[in-house]
Each structure stands twice: as C-alpha cells, then as structure tokens.
XYZ file of N, CA and C in Angstrom:
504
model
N -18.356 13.740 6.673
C -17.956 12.411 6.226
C -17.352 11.695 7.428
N -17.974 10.759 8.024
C -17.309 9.404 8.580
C -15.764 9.722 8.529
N -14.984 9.521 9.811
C -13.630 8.803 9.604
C -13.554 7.624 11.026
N -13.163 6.452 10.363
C -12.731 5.361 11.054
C -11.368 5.229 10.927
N -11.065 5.163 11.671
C -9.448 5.162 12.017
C -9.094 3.888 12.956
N -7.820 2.999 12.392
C -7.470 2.014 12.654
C -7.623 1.491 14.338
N -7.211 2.472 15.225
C -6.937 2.421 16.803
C -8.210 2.872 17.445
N -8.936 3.622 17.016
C -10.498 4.011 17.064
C -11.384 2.568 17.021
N -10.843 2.047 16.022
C -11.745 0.926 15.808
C -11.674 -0.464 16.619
N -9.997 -0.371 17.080
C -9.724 -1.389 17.791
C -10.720 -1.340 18.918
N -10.734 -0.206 19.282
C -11.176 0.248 21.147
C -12.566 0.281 21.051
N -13.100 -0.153 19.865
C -14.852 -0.269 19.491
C -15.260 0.980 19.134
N -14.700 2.532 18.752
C -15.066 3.223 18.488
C -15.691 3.643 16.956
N -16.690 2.890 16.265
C -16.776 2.560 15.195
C -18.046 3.562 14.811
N -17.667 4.962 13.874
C -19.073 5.763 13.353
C -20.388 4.863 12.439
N -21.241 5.194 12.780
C -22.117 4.656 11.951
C -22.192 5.298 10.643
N -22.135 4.496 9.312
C -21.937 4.874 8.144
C -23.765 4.862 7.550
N -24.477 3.983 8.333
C -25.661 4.333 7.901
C -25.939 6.050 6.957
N -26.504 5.722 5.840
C -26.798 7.132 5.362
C -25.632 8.126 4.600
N -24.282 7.371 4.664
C -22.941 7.847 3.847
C -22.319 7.389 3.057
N -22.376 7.493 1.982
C -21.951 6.826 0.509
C -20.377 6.581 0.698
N -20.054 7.920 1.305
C -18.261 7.714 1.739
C -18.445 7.897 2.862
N -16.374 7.596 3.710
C -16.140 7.498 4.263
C -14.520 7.814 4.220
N -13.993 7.973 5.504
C -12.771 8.100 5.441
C -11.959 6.845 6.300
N -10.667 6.248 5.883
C -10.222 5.103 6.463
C -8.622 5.749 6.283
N -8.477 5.610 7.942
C -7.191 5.910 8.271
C -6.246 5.080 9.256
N -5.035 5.156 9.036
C -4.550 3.920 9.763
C -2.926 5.236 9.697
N -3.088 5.409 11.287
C -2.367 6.606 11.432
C -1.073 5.624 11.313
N -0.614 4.534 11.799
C 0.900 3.970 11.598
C 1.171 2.526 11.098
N 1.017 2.726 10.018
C 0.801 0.962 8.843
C 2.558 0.530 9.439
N 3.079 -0.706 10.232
C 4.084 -1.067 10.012
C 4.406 -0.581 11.482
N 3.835 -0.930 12.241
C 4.405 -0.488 13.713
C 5.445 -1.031 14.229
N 6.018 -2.265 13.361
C 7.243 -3.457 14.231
C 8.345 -2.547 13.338
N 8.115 -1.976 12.143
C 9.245 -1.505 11.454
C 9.497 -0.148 12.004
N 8.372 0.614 12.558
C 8.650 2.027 13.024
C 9.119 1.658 14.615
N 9.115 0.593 15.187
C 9.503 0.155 17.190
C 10.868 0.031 16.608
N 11.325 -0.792 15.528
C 12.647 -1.279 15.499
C 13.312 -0.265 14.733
N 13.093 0.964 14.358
C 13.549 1.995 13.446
C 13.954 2.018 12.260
N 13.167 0.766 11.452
C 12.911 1.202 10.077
C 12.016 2.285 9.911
N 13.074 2.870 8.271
C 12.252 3.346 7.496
C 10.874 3.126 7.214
N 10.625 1.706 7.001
C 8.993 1.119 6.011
C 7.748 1.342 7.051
N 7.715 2.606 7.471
C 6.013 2.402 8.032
C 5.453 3.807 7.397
N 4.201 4.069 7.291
C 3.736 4.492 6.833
C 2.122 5.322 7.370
N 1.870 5.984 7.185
C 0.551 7.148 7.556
C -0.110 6.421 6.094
N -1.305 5.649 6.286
C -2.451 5.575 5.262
C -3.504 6.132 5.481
N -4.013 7.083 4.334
C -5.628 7.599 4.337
C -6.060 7.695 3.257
N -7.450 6.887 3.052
C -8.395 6.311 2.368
C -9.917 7.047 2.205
N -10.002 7.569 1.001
C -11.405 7.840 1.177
C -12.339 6.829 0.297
N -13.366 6.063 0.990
C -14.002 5.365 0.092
C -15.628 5.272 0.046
N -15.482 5.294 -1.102
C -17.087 5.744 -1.644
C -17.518 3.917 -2.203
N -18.711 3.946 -1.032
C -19.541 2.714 -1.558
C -18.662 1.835 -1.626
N -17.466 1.470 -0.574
C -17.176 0.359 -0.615
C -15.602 0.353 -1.325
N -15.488 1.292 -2.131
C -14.360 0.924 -2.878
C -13.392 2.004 -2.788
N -12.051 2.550 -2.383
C -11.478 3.223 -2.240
C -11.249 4.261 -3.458
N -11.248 5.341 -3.571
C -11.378 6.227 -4.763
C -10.231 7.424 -4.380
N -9.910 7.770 -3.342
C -8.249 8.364 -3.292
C -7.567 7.705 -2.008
N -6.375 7.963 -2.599
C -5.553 7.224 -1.572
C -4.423 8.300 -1.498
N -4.056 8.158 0.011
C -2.324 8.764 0.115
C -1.479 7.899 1.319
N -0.750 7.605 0.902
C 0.320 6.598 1.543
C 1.844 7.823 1.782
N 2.046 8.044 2.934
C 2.731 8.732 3.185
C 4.180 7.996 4.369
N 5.039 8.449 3.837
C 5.739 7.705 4.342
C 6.834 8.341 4.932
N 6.928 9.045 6.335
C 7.686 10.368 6.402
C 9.312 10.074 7.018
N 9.531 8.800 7.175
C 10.721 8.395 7.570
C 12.009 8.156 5.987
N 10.983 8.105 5.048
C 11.625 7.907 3.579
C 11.568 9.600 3.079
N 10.464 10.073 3.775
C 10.659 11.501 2.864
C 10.155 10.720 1.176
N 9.052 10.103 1.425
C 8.305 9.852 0.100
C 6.517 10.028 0.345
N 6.496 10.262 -0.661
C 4.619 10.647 -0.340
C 4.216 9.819 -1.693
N 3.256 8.962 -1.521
C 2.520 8.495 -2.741
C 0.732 8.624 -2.761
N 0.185 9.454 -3.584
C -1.218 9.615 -3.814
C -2.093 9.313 -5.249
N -3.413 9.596 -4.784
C -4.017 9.124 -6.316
C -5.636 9.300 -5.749
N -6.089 9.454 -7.076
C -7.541 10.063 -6.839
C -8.637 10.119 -8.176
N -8.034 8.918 -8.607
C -8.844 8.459 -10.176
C -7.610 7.814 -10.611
N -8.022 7.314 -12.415
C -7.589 7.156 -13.073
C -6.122 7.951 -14.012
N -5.111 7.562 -13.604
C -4.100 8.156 -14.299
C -3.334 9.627 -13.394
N -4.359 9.219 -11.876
C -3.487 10.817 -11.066
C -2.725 9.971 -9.707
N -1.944 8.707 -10.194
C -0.960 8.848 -9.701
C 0.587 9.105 -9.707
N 0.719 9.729 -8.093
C 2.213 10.076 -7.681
C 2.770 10.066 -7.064
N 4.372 10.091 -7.023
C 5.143 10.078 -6.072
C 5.679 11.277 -5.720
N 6.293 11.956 -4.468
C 6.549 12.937 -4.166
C 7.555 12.137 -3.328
N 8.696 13.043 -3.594
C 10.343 13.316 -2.941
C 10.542 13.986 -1.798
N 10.733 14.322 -0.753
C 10.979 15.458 -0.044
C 12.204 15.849 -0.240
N 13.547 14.774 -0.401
C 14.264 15.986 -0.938
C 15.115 16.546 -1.878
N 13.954 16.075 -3.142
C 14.322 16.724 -4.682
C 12.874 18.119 -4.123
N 11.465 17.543 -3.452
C 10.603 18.400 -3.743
C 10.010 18.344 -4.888
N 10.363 16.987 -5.348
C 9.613 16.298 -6.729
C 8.827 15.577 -6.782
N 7.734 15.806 -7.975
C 6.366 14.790 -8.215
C 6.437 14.283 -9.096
N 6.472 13.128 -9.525
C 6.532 12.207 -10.724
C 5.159 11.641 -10.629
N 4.381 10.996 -11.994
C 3.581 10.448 -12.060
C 3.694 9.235 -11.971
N 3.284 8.146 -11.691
C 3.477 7.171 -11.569
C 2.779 5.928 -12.380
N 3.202 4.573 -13.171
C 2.652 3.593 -13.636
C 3.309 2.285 -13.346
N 1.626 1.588 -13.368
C 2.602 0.051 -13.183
C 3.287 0.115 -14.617
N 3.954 -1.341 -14.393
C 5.208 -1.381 -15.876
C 4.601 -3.445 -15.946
N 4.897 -3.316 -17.490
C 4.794 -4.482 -17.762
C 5.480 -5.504 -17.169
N 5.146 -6.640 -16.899
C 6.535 -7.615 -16.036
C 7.673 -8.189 -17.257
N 8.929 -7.670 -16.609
C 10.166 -7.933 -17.841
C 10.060 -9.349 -18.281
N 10.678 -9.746 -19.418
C 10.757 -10.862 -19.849
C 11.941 -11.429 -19.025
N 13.062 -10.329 -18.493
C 14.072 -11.420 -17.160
C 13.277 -12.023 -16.332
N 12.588 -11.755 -15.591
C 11.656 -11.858 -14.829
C 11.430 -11.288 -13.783
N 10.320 -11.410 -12.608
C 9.604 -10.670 -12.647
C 10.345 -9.902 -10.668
N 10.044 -8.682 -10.393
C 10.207 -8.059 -9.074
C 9.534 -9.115 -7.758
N 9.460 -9.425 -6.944
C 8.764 -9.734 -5.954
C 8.998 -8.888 -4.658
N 7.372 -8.882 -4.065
C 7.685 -7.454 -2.735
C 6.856 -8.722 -2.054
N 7.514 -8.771 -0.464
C 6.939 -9.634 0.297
C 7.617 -8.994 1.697
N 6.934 -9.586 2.906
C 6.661 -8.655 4.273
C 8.062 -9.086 4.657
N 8.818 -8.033 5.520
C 9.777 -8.136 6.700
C 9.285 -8.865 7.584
N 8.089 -8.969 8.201
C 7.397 -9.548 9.406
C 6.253 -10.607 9.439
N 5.377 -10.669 8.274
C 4.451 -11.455 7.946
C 4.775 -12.552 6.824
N 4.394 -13.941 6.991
C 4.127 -14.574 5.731
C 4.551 -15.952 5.815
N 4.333 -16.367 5.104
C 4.407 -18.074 5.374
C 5.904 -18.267 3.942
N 7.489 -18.439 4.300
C 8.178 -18.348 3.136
C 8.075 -20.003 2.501
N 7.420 -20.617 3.306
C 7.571 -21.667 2.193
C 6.430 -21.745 1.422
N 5.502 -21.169 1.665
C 4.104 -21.022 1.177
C 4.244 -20.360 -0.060
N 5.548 -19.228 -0.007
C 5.778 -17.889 -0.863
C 6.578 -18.653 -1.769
N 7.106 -19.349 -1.303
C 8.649 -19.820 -2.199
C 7.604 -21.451 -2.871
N 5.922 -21.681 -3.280
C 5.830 -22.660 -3.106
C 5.136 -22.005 -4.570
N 4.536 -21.126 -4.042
C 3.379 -19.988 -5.033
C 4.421 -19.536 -6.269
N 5.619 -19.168 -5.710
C 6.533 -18.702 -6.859
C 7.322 -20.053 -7.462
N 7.292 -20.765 -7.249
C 8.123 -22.086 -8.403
C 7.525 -21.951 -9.780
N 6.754 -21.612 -9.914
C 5.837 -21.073 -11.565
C 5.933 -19.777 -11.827
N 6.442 -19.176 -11.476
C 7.231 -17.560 -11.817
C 8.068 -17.832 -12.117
N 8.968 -16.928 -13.177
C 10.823 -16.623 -13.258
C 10.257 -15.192 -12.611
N 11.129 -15.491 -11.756
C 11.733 -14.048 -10.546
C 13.136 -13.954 -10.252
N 13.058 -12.661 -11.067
C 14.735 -12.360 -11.158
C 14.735 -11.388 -9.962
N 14.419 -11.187 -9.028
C 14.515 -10.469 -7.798
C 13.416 -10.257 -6.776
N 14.072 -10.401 -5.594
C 12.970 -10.135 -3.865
C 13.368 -8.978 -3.342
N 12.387 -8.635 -3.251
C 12.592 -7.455 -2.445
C 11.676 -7.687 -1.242
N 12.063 -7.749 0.181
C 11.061 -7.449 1.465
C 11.333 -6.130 1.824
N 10.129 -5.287 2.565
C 9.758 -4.433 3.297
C 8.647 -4.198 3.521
N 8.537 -3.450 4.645
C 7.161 -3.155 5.169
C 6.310 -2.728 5.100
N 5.114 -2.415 5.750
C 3.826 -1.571 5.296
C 2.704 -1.849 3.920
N 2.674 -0.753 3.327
C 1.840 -0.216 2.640
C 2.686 -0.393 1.179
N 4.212 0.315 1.597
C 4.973 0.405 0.712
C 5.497 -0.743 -0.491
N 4.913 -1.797 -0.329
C 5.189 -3.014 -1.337
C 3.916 -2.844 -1.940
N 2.929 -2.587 -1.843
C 1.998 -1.995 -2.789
C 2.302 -0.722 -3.667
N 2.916 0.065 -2.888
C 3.562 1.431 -3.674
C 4.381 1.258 -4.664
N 5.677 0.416 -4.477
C 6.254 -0.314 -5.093
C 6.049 -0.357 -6.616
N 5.100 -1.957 -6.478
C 4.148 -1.863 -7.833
C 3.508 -0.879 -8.699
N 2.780 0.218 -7.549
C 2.384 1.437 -8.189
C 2.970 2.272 -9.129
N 4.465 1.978 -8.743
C 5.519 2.853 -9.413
C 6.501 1.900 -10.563
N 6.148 0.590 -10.539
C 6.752 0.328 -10.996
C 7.876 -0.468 -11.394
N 7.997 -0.152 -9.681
C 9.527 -1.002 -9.383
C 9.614 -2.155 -8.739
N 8.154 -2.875 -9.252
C 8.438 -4.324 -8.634
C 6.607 -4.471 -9.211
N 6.755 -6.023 -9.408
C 5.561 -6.653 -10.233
C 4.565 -7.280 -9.989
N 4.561 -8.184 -8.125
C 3.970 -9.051 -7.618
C 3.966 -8.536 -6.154
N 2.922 -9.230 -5.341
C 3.049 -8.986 -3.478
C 2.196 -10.149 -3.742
N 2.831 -11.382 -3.229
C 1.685 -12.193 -2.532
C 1.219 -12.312 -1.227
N 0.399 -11.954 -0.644
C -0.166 -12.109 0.334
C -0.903 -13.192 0.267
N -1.088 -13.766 1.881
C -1.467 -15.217 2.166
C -2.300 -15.408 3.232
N -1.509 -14.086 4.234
C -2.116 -13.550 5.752
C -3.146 -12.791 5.843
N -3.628 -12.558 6.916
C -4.664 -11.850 7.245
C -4.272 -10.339 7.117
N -4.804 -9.579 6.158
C -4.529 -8.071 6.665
C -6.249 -7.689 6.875
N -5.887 -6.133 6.822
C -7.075 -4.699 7.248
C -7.095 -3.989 6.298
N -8.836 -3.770 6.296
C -8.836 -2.570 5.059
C -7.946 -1.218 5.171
N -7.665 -1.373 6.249
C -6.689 -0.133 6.444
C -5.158 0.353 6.169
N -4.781 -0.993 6.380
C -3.774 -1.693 6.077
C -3.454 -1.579 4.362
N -4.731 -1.506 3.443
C -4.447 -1.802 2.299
C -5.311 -0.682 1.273
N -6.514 -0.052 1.867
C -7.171 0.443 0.981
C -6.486 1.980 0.368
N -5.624 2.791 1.148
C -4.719 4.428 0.416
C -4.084 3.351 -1.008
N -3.167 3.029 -0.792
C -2.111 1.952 -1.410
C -3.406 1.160 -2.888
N -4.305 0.653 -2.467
C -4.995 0.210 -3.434
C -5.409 1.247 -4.388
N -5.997 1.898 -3.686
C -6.136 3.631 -4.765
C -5.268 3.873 -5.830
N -4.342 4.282 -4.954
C -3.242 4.513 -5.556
C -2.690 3.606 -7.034
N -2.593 2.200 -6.354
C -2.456 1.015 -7.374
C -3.375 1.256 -9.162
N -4.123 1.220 -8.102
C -5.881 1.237 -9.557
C -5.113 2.198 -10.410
N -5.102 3.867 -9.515
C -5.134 4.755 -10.552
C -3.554 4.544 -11.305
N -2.700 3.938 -11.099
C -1.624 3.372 -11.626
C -1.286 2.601 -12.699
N -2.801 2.134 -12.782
C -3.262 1.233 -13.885
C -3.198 -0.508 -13.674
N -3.157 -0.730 -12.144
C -2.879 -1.647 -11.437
C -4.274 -2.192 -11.059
C-alpha cells in the first residue's frame, strides 16, 4: 500500500497510486508553530484511505498523552496515557445553552469567524491547534470548527475518520 507523507510530498516525492484502491496519508507533525513554541496541540496524523475517502484514522497526540482512533462506524476512541484508558467516543447533540466552538491558535480570519457565528448562540470558544479541534467534536466536547483557510488532506483526513465513525 502507497504511503504519502506530508514532507515527502512537499519535496515532490509523490507514489503513484495508479492501480491502488488505498493508500496511506501521513502527516508526521500536524501543528508545527504549536510544537516550535512548546505547545501541547500538535499532533502525529495517519490516514488510511480507500478510494478517496478516509476509512481509519489515528490522531495521536504524544505531548497530551492522548491517542484518538477509528476504523468504521461506531469504533471510535480515546486513549489516556496516564489512566491507560480507552473510552469510546461520540459526537453529542449541540446543548440548548449553546453551542462549543473550536477555532485555530494560528489560522483564521476572526472577523470572518465572529461574522459566521452572529447566527449561533455560543456559549463557549475554545482555540487550539492541529488536528485536535476535530477530535474535540469527535468526543464531544465541543460542536462546531469553522474553517475558512486553506488546509491539507493531511492535515484533516486521521481526524475525519475518526469524526465519521463518531457519528460526525
């Protein structure tokens, strides 16, 4: 199986998928301004995707000591490093207080964000980096990410997995 990997690809090193239904998509450090400045929020993404559409994901995140994966319908999770715990994971309905918002430390247009949300009740923001505001949602603990900017399938496809099988 194919693996394209984020820094591989920059440098033109790109496998030919001709003839492979899957593939593997990896993006060894999602959040590089948060891992230079020593945040927590960056993240190891790897993606396997079949025909286009991501079908497992693992978003690993080793500065949190959190691991999030998924690989269908209803097999996602979170992993602790230090409980050493796996919980399953679901999105959650958006509360009637209103609703979580996850938006970038580093990317985004805030008046654009703050222009999109005047037709929301949002009873809370949350920013951070990476992958992990998709995870977020996955689990639960937050309801929305608007994005506006340019991202990478790499950037987004572990985390999307994950999402789907979340029920997202």
């Amino acid at each position: 199986i194919p693996v394209i990997g984020e820094e591989a690809a920059a440098a033109g090193h790109i496998p030919s998928l001709q003839g492979h239904d899957y593939f593997w998509l990896v993006d060894a450090l999602d959040g590089t301004k948060e891992f230079k400045s020593g945040s927590p929020d960056y993240t190891v993404n790897i993606a396997l995707i079949h025909k286009g559409e991501p079908v497992l994901g693992v978003v690993h995140a080793p500065a949190r000591g959190e691991l999030y994966a998924a690989c269908g319908p209803d097999t996602a999770i979170r992993w602790v490093a230090d409980t050493d715990h796996e919980k399953v994971i679901h999105v959650r309905r958006p509360p009637h207080a209103g609703l979580t918002i996850v938006s970038s430390k580093n990317h985004g247009d805030a008046a654009r964000l703050d222009s999109f949300l005047q037709n929301h009740k949002v009873a809370k923001s949350i920013r951070m980096g990476s992958s992990l505001k998709i995870c977020a949602i996955a689990a639960g603990k937050a309801d929305l990410y608007p994005r506006f900017g340019l991202t990478s399938e790499w950037d987004t496809a572990a985390a999307d997995a994950i999402l789907r099988a979340a029920g997202g």
